[in-house]
Short mmCIF file of C-alpha atoms and ligand atoms in Angstrom, two decimals:
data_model
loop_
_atom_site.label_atom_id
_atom_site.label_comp_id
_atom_site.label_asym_id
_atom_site.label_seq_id
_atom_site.Cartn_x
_atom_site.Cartn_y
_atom_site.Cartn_z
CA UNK A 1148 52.77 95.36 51.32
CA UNK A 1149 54.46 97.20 48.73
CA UNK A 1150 52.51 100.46 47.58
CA UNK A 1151 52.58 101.26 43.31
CA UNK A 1152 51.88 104.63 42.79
CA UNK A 1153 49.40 105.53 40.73
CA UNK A 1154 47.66 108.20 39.27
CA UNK A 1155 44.57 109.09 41.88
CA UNK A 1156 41.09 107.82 40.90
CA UNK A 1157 42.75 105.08 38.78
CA UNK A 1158 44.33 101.88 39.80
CA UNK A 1159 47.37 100.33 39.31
CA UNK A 1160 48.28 99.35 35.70
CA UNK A 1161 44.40 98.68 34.89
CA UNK A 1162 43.12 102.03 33.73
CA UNK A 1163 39.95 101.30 35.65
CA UNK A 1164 37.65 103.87 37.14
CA UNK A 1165 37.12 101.87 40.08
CA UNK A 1166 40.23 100.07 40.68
CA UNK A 1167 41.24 101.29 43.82
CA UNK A 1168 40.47 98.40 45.93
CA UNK A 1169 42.18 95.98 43.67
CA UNK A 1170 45.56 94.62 43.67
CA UNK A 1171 45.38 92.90 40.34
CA UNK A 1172 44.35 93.98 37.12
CA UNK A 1173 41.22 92.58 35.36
CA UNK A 1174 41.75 89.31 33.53
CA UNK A 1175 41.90 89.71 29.77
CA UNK A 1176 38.88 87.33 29.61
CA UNK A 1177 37.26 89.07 32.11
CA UNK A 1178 37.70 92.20 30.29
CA UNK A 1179 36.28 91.14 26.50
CA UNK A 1180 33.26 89.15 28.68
CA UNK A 1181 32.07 92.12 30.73
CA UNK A 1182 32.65 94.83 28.37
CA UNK A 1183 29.26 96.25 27.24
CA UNK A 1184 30.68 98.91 25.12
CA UNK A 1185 30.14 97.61 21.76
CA UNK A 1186 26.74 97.71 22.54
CA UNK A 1187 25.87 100.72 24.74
CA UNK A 1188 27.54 103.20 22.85
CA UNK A 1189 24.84 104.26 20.65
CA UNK A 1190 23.52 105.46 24.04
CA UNK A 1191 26.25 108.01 23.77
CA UNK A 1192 24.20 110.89 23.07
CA UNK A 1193 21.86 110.24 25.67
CA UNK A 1194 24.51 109.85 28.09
CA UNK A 1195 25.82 112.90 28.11
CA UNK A 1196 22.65 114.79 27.78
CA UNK A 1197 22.14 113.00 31.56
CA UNK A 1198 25.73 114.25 32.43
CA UNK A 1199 24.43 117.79 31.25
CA UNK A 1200 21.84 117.90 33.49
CA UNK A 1201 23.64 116.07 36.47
CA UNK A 1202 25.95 118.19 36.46
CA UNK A 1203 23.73 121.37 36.71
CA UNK A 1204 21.68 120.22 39.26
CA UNK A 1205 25.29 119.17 41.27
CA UNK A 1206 25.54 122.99 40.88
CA UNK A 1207 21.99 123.82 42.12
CA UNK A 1208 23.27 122.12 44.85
CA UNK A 1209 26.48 123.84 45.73
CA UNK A 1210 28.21 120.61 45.21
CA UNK A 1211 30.20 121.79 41.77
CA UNK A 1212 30.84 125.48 41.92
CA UNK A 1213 30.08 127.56 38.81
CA UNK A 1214 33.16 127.21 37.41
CA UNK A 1215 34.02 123.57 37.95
CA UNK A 1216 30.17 123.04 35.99
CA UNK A 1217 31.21 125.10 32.85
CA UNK A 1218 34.28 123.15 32.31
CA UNK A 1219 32.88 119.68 32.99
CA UNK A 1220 29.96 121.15 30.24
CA UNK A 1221 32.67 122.80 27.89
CA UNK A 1222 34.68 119.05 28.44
CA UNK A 1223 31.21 116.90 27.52
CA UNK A 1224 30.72 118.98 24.54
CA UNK A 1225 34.31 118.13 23.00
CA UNK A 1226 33.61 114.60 24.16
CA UNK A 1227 30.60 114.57 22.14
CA UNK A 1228 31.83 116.27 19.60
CA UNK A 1229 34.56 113.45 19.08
CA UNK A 1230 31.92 111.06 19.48
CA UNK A 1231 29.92 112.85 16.88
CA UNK A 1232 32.92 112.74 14.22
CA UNK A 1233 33.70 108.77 15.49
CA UNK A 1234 37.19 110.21 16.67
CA UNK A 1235 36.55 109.31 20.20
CA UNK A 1236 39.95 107.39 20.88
CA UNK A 1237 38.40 104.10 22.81
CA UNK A 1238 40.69 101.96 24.81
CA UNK A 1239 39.72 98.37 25.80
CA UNK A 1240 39.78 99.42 29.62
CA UNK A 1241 36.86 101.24 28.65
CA UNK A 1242 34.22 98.92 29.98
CA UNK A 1243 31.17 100.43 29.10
CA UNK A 1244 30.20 104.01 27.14
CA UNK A 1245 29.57 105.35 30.87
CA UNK A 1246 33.28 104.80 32.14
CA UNK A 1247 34.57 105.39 28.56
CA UNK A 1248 32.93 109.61 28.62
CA UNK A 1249 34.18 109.95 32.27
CA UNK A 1250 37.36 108.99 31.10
CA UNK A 1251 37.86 110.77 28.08
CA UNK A 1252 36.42 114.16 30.12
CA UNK A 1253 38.76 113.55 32.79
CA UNK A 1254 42.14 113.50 30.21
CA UNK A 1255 40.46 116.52 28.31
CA UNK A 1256 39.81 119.33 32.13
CA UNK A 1257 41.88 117.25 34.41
CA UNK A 1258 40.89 116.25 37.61
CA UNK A 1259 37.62 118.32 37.35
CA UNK A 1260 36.35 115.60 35.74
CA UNK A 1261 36.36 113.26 38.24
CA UNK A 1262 33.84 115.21 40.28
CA UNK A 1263 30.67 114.60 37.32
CA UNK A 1264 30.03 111.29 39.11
CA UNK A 1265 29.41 112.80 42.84
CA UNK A 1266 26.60 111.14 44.25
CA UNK A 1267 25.81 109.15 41.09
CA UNK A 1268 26.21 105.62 40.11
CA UNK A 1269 26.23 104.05 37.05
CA UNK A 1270 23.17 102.36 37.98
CA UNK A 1271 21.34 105.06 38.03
CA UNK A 1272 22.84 106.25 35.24
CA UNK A 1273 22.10 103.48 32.80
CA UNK A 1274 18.69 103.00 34.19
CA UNK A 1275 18.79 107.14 32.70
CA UNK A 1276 20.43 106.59 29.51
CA UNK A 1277 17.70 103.42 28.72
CA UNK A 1278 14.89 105.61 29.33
CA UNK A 1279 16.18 108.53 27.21
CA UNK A 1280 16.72 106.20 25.05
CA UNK A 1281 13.32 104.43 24.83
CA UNK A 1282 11.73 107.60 24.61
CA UNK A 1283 13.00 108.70 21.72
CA UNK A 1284 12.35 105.34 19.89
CA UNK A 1285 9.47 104.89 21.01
CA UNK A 1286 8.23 108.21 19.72
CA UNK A 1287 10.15 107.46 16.07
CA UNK A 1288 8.46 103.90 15.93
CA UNK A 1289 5.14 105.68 16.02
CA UNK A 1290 5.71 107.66 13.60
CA UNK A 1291 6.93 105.13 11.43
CA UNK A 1292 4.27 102.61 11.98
CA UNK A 1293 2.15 105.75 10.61
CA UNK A 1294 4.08 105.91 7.76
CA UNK A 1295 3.10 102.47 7.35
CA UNK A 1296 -1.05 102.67 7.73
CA UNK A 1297 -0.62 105.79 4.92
CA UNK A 1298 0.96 103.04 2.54
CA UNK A 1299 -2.35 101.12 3.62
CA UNK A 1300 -4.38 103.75 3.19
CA UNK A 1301 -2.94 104.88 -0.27
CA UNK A 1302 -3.64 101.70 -1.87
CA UNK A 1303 -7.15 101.19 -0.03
CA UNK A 1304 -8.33 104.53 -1.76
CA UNK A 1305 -6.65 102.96 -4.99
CA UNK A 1306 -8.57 100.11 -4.78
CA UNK A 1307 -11.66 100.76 -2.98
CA UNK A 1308 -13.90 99.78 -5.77
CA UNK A 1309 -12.04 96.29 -5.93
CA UNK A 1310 -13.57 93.00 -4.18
CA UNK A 1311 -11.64 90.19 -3.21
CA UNK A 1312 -12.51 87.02 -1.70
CA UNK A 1313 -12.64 87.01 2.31
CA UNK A 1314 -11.38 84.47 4.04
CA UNK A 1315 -12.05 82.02 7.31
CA UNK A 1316 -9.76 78.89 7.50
CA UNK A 1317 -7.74 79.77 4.54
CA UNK A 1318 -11.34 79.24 2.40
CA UNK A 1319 -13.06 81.26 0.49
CA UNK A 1320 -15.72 82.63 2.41
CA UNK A 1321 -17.29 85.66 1.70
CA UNK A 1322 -16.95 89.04 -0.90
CA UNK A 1323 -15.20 91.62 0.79
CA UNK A 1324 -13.32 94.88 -0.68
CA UNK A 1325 -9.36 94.59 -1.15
CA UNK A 1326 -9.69 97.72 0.43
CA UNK A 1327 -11.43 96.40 3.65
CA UNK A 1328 -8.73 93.78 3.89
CA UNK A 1329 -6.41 96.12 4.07
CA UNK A 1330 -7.80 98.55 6.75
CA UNK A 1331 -7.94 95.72 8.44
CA UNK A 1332 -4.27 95.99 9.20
CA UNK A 1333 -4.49 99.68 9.87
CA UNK A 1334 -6.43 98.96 12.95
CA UNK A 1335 -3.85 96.86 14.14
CA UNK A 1336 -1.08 99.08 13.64
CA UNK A 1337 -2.93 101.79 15.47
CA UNK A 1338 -3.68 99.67 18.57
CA UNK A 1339 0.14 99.27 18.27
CA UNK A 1340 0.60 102.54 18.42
CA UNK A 1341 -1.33 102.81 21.59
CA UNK A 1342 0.63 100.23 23.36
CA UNK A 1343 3.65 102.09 22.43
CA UNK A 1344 2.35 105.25 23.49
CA UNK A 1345 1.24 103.53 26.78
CA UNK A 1346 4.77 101.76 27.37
CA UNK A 1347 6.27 105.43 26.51
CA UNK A 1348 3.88 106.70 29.71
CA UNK A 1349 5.41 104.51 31.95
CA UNK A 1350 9.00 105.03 30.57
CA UNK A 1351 9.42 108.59 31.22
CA UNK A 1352 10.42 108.97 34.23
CA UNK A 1353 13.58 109.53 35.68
CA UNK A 1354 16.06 107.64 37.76
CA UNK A 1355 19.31 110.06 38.17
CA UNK A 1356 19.65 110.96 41.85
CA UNK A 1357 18.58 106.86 42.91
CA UNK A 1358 22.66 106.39 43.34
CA UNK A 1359 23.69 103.04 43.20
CA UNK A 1360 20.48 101.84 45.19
CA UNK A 1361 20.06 103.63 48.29
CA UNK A 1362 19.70 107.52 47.11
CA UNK A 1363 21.62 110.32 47.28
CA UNK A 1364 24.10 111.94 49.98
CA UNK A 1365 23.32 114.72 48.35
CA UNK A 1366 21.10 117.28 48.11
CA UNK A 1367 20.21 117.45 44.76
CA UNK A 1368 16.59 118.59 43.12
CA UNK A 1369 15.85 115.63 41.19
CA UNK A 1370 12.60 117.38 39.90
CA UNK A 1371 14.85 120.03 38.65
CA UNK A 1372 17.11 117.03 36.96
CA UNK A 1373 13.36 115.71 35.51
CA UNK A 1374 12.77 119.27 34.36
CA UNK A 1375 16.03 119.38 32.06
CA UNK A 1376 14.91 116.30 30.57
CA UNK A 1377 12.02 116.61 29.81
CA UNK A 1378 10.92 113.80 32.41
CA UNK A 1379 7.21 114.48 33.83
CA UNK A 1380 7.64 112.55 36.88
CA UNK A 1381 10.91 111.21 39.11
CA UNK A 1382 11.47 107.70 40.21
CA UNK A 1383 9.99 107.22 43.90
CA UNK A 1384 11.81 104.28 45.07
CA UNK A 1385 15.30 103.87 44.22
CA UNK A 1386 15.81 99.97 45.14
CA UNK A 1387 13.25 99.97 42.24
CA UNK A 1388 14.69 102.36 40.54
CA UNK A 1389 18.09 100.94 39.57
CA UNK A 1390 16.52 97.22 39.34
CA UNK A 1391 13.59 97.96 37.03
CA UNK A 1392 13.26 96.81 33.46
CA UNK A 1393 10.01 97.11 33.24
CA UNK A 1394 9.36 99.68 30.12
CA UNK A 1395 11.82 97.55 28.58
CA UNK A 1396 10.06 94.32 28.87
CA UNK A 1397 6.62 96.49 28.00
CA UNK A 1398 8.38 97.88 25.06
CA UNK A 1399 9.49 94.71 23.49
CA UNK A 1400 5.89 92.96 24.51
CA UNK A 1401 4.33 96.27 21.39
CA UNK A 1402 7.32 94.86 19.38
CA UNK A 1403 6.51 91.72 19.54
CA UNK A 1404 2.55 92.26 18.84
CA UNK A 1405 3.69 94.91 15.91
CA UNK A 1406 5.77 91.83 14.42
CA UNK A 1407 3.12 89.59 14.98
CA UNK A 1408 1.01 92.25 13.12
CA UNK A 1409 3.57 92.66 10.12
CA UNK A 1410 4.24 88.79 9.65
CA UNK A 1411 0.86 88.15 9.66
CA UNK A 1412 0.53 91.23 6.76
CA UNK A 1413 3.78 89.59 5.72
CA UNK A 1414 2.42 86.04 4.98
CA UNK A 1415 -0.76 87.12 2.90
CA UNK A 1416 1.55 88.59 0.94
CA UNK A 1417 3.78 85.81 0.29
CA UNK A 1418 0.68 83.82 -0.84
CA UNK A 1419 -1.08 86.76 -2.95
CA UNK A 1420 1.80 87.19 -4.54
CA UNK A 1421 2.00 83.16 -5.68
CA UNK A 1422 0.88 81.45 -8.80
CA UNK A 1423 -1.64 79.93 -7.12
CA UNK A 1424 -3.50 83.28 -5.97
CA UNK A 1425 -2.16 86.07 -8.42
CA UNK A 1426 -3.66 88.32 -6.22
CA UNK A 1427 -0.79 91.22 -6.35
CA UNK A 1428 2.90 91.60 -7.77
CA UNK A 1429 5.68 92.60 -5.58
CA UNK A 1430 7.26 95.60 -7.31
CA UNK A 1431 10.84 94.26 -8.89
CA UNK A 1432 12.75 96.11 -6.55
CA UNK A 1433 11.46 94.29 -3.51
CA UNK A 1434 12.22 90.49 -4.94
CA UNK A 1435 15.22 88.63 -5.52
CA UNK A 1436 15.94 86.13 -8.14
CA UNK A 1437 16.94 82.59 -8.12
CA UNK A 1438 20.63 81.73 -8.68
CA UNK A 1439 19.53 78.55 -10.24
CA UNK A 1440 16.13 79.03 -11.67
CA UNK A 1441 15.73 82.00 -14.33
CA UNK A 1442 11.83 81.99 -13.68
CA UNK A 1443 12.33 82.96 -9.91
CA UNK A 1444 10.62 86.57 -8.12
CA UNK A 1445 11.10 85.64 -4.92
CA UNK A 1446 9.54 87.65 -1.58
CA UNK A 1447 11.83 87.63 0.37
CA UNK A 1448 11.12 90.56 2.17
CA UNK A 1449 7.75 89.78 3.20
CA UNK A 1450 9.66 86.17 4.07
CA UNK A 1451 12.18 88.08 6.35
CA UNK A 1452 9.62 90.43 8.23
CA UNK A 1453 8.15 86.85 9.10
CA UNK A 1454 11.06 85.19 9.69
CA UNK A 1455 12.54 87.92 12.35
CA UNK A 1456 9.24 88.06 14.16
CA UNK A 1457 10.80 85.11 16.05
CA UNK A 1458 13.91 87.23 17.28
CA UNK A 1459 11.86 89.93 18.43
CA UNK A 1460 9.50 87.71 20.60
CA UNK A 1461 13.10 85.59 21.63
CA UNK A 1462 13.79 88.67 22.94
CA UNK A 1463 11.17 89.34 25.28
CA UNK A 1464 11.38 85.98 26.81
CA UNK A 1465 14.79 86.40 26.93
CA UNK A 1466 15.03 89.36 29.20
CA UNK A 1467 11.58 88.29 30.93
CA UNK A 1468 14.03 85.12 32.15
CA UNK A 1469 17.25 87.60 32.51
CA UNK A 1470 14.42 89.25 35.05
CA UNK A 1471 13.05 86.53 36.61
CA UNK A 1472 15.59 85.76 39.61
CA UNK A 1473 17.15 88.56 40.24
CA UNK A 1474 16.90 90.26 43.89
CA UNK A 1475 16.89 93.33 44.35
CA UNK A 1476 18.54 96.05 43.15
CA UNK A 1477 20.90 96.16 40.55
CA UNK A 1478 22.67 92.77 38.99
CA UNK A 1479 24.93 92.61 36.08
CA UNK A 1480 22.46 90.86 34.77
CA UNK A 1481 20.82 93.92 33.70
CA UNK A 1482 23.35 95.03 31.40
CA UNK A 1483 21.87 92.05 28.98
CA UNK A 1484 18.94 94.40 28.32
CA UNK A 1485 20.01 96.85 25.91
CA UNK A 1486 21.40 93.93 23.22
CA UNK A 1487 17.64 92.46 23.38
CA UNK A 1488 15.86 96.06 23.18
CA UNK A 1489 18.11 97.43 20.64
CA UNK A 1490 18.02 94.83 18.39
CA UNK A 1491 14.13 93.97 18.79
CA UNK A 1492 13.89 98.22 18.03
CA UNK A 1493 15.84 98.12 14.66
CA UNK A 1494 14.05 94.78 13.42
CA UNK A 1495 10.65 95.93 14.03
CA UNK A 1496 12.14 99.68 12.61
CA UNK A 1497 13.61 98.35 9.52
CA UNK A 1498 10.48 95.84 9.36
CA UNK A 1499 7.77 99.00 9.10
CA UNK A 1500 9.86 100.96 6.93
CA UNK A 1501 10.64 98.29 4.34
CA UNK A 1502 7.25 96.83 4.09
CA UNK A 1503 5.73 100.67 4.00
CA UNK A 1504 7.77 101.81 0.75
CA UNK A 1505 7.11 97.80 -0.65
CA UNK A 1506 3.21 98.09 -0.08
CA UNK A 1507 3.56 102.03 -2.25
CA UNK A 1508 4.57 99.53 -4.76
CA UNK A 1509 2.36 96.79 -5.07
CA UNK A 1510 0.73 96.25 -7.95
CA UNK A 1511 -2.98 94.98 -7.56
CA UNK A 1512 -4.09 92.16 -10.37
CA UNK A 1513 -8.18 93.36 -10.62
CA UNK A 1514 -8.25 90.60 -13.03
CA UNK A 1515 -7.25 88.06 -10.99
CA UNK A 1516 -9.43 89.38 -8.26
CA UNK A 1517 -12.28 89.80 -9.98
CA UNK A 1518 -12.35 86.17 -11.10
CA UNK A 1519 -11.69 84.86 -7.69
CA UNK A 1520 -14.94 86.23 -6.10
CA UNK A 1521 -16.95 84.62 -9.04
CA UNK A 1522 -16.36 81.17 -7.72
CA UNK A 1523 -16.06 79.03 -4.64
CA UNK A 1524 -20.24 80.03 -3.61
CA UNK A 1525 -19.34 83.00 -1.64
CA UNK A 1526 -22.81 84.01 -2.03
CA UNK A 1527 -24.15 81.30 0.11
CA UNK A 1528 -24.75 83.58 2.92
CA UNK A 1529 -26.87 85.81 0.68
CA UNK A 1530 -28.91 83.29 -0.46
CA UNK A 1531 -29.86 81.78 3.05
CA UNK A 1532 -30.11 85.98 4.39
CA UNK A 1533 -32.56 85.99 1.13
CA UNK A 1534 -34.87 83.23 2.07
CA UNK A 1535 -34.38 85.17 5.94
CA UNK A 1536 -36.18 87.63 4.06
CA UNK A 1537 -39.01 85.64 2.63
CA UNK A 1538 -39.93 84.21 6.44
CA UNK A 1539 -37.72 81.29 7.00
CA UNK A 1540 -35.95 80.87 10.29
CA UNK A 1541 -32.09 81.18 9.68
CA UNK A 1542 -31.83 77.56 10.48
CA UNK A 1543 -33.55 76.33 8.16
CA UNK A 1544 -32.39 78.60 5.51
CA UNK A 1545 -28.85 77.55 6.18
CA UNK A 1546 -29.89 73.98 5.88
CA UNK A 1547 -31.66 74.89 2.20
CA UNK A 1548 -28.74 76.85 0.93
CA UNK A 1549 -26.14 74.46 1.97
CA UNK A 1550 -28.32 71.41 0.06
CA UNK A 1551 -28.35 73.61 -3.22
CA UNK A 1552 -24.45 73.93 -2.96
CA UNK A 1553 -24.12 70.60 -2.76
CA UNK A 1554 -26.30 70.23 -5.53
CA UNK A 1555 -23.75 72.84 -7.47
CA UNK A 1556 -20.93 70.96 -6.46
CA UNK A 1557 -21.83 67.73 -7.37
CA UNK A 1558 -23.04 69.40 -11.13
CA UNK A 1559 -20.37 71.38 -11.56
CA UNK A 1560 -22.22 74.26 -11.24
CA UNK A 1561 -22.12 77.84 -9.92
CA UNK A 1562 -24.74 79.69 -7.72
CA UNK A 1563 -25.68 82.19 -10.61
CA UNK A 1564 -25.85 79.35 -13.27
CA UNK A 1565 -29.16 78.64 -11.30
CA UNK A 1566 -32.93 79.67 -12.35
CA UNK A 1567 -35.22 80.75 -10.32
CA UNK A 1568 -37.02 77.55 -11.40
CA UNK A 1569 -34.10 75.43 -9.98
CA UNK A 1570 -33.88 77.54 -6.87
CA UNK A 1571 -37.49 76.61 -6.41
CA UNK A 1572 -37.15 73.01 -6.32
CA UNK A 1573 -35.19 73.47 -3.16
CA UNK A 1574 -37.90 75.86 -1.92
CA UNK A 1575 -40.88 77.71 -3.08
CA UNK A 1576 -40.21 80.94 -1.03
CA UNK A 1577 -37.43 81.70 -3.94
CA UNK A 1578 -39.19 84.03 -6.13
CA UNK A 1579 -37.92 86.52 -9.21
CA UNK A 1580 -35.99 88.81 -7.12
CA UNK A 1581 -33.63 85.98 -5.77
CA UNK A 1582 -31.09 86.07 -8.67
CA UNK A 1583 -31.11 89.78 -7.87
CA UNK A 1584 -28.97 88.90 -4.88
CA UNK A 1585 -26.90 86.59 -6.06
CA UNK A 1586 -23.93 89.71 -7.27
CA UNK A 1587 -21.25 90.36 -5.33
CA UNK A 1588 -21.65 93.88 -5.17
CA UNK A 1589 -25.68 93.50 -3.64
CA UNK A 1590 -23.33 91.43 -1.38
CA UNK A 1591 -20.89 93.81 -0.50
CA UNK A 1592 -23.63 96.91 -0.44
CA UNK A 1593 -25.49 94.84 2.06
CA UNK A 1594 -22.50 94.96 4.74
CA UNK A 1595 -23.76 98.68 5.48
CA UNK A 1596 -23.45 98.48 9.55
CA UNK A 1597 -20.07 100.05 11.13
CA UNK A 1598 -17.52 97.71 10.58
CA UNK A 1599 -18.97 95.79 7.24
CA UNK A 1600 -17.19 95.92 3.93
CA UNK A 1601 -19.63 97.89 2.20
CA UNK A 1602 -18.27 100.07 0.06
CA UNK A 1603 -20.23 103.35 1.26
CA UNK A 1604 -18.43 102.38 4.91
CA UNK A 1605 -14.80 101.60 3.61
CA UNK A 1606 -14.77 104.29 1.98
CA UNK A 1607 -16.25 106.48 4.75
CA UNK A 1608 -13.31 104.61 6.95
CA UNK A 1609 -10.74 105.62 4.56
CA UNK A 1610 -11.71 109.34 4.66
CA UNK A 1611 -11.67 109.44 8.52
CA UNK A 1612 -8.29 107.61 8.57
CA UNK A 1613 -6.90 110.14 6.19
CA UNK A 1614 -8.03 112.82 8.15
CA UNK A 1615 -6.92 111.30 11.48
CA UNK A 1616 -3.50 110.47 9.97
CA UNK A 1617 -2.51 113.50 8.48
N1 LIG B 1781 27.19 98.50 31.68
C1 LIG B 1781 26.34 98.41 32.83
C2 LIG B 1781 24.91 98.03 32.41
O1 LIG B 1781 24.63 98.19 31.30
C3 LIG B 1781 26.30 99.72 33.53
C4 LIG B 1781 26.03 99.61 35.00
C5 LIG B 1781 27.14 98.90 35.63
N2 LIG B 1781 27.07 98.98 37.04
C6 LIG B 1781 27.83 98.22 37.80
N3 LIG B 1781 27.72 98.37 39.07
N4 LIG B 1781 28.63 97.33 37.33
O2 LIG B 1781 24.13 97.57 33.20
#
């Protein structure tokens, strides 16, 4: 068999890291197909910081001497460095950012280099890098979904006095305050901040020292490693280890609830924002215009936070099935993760932001508003609650109410166009006081129990949101 030389630790004409036991070089296809790098290199940072403290605990370990760890450290500084300044010289061979550091540390101290990877894998390592990763976004998507209830909460206190019609089936059901409405969505947004704070629980903890799936020859301190990181915990099974996706899969589940969350915010207001409601204006800045039709303020933006809701949730069924049949431990399969969770992380990111400096803007039509809860008998319930009041069993109070707005519909009539006389002819426990509760604000003030839309309580919720949120 005739022998190529070739520089050690690569092999022959390919450049790879792990070529040695190969004859041929990798296929060109091959190559572009497998290459992840395009994708994992924003893991860069996080990368090295694992390097950092693999290294240092190789030393604590009397694997790298002290000398042979300050020039792999001084080498994964420069390499971050030209990473930093995007003069990091890439070369296709480079199959992922993993292979692509070692590389570049390796031509910068020599042969040194080559010793950052004892008793690691890359499986390991990635399964590192993700969490570090995670972590961090997990902890900025909190803080922007905050961001996001304060936008909420500013134009709650704005409009607490105003009352808009509530809403079951798309019809108009009962007085509520615009205000109340819109707490409505800070509650959401703060259960989705639990769930990310939960998936963030179960993400931090760390991998390094699993090797490719079996452990480590070594005798490295792997709480130490967890120590430099900042990790609480270490992994305690390393099959599991290098095969689990799990706070990925958990992670993208919050996504896909916070989309859910924001389409749903989204959609009301696409149709508060039409001629047929009124309800708001989108500030200028937010809408585009039609190329065809000078009349046009479209929303698109609340049309786009709807419309990528359905990538984000694509992406957690797509990884759940990446998942699904894979034995254990690692698979190259795995390497599909970080395309899904990275791009499900800057939807739902750009999502919260644009919709929290779009909501500073909206403009609230208190015209409009007020008009809309002086028709379509959402004072029904008040009037049945009234004759509640006088004896009747709700039943039958339902029963009375709902004849007298059919009565109003067929006359073309409104519940407070009524007289106490006509109330009586539908039943004689109506007295004087019953117009009294025919106003939308007895029926908002009447809503006093935790939870109701009056406006002692909204208000009361805005204050303690203010305070919690500050
Ligand atoms: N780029 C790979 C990934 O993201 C890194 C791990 C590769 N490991 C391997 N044995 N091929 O999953």
């Amino acid at each position: 068999m005739k022998k190529k030389r070739v520089p050690s630790g690569v092999g022959p004409q390919t450049g790879k890291l792990w070529a040695g036991r190969f004859t041929e070089r990798t296929h060109e296809l091959v190559e572009a197909f497998t290459s992840s790098l395009a994708v994992d290199r924003r893991l860069y940072a996080h990368d090295i910081e694992g390097s950092i403290a693999h290294a240092k605990t190789l030393e604590r370990a009397r694997v790298l001497s002290r000398r042979e760890t300050a020039a792999i450290l001084r080498g994964l500084a420069t390499v971050r460095a030209e990473l930093d300044k995007g003069r990091f010289p890439f070369v296709p061979q480079d199959e992922d950012i993993h292979m692509a550091i070692e590389r570049r540390l390796t031509e910068l101290i020599g042969s040194v280099g080559g010793k950052l990877h004892t008793g690691r894998s890359r499986n390991d390592q990635v399964a590192l890098d993700l969490r570090l990763y995670l972590r961090q976004e997990l902890g900025r998507l909190i803080e922007r979904a905050t961001r996001l209830q304060q936008s909420l909460i500013g134009q709650a206190r704005a409009h607490r006095d105003v009352a808009m019609p509530g809403y079951t089936h798309l019809q108009r059901a009962q007085p509520v305050l615009f205000a109340h409405h819109l707490l409505a969505y800070v509650e959401m947004l703060e259960r989705d901040k639990g769930r990310l704070r939960d998936a963030l629980t179960r993400t931090n903890v760390m991998p390094l020292g699993s090797g490719a799936l079996a452990g480590s020859n070594y005798p490295v301190d792997r709480a130490y490693t967890a120590k430099l990181l900042g990790f609480p915990r270490v992994t305690e099974n390393s099959l599991d280890a290098v095969s689990d996706r799990d706070c990925a899969v958990e992670a993208l589940a919050a996504l896909s609830l916070i989309m859910m969350h924001l389409s749903r915010l989204s959609e009301e207001l696409v149709l508060w924002s039409s001629q047929e409601f009124r309800f708001v204006d989108l500030p200028d800045g937010f809408c585009t215009g039609s190329s065809m039709m000078p009349q046009k303020k479209n929303p698109d933006v609340p049309e786009l936070v709807r419309g990528k809701t359905g990538r984000v949730y694509g992406h957690l069924l797509g990884l759940l099935t990446t998942l699904k049949g894979l034995p254990l431990s690692y698979n190259r399969d795995l390497q599909e993760d970080k395309e899904a969770l990275f791009d499900a992380l800057d939807t739902v990111s750009a999502s919260v932001d644009v919709l929290a400096e779009l909501l500073k803007g909206l403009m609230v039509n208190r015209k409009a508003l007020a008009e809309s809860v002086e028709s379509g008998y959402l004072l029904a319930t008040e009037l049945a609650d009234y004759l509640v009041t006088k004896g009747l069993p709700f039943r039958q109070a339902h029963a009375v109410t709902g004849r007298i707005v059919r009565a109003c519909v067929e006359g073309d009539r409104d519940l407070r166009d009524l007289t106490v006389a006509d109330l009586r002819t539908f039943s004689d426990r109506f007295q004087k006081d019953a117009l009294a509760v025919i106003t939308v604000d007895g029926a908002l003030r009447r809503k006093a129990q935790v939870g109701g839309t009056a406006p002692q309580r909204v208000a009361a919720r805005i204050r303690e949101w203010e305070r919690a949120l500050r």
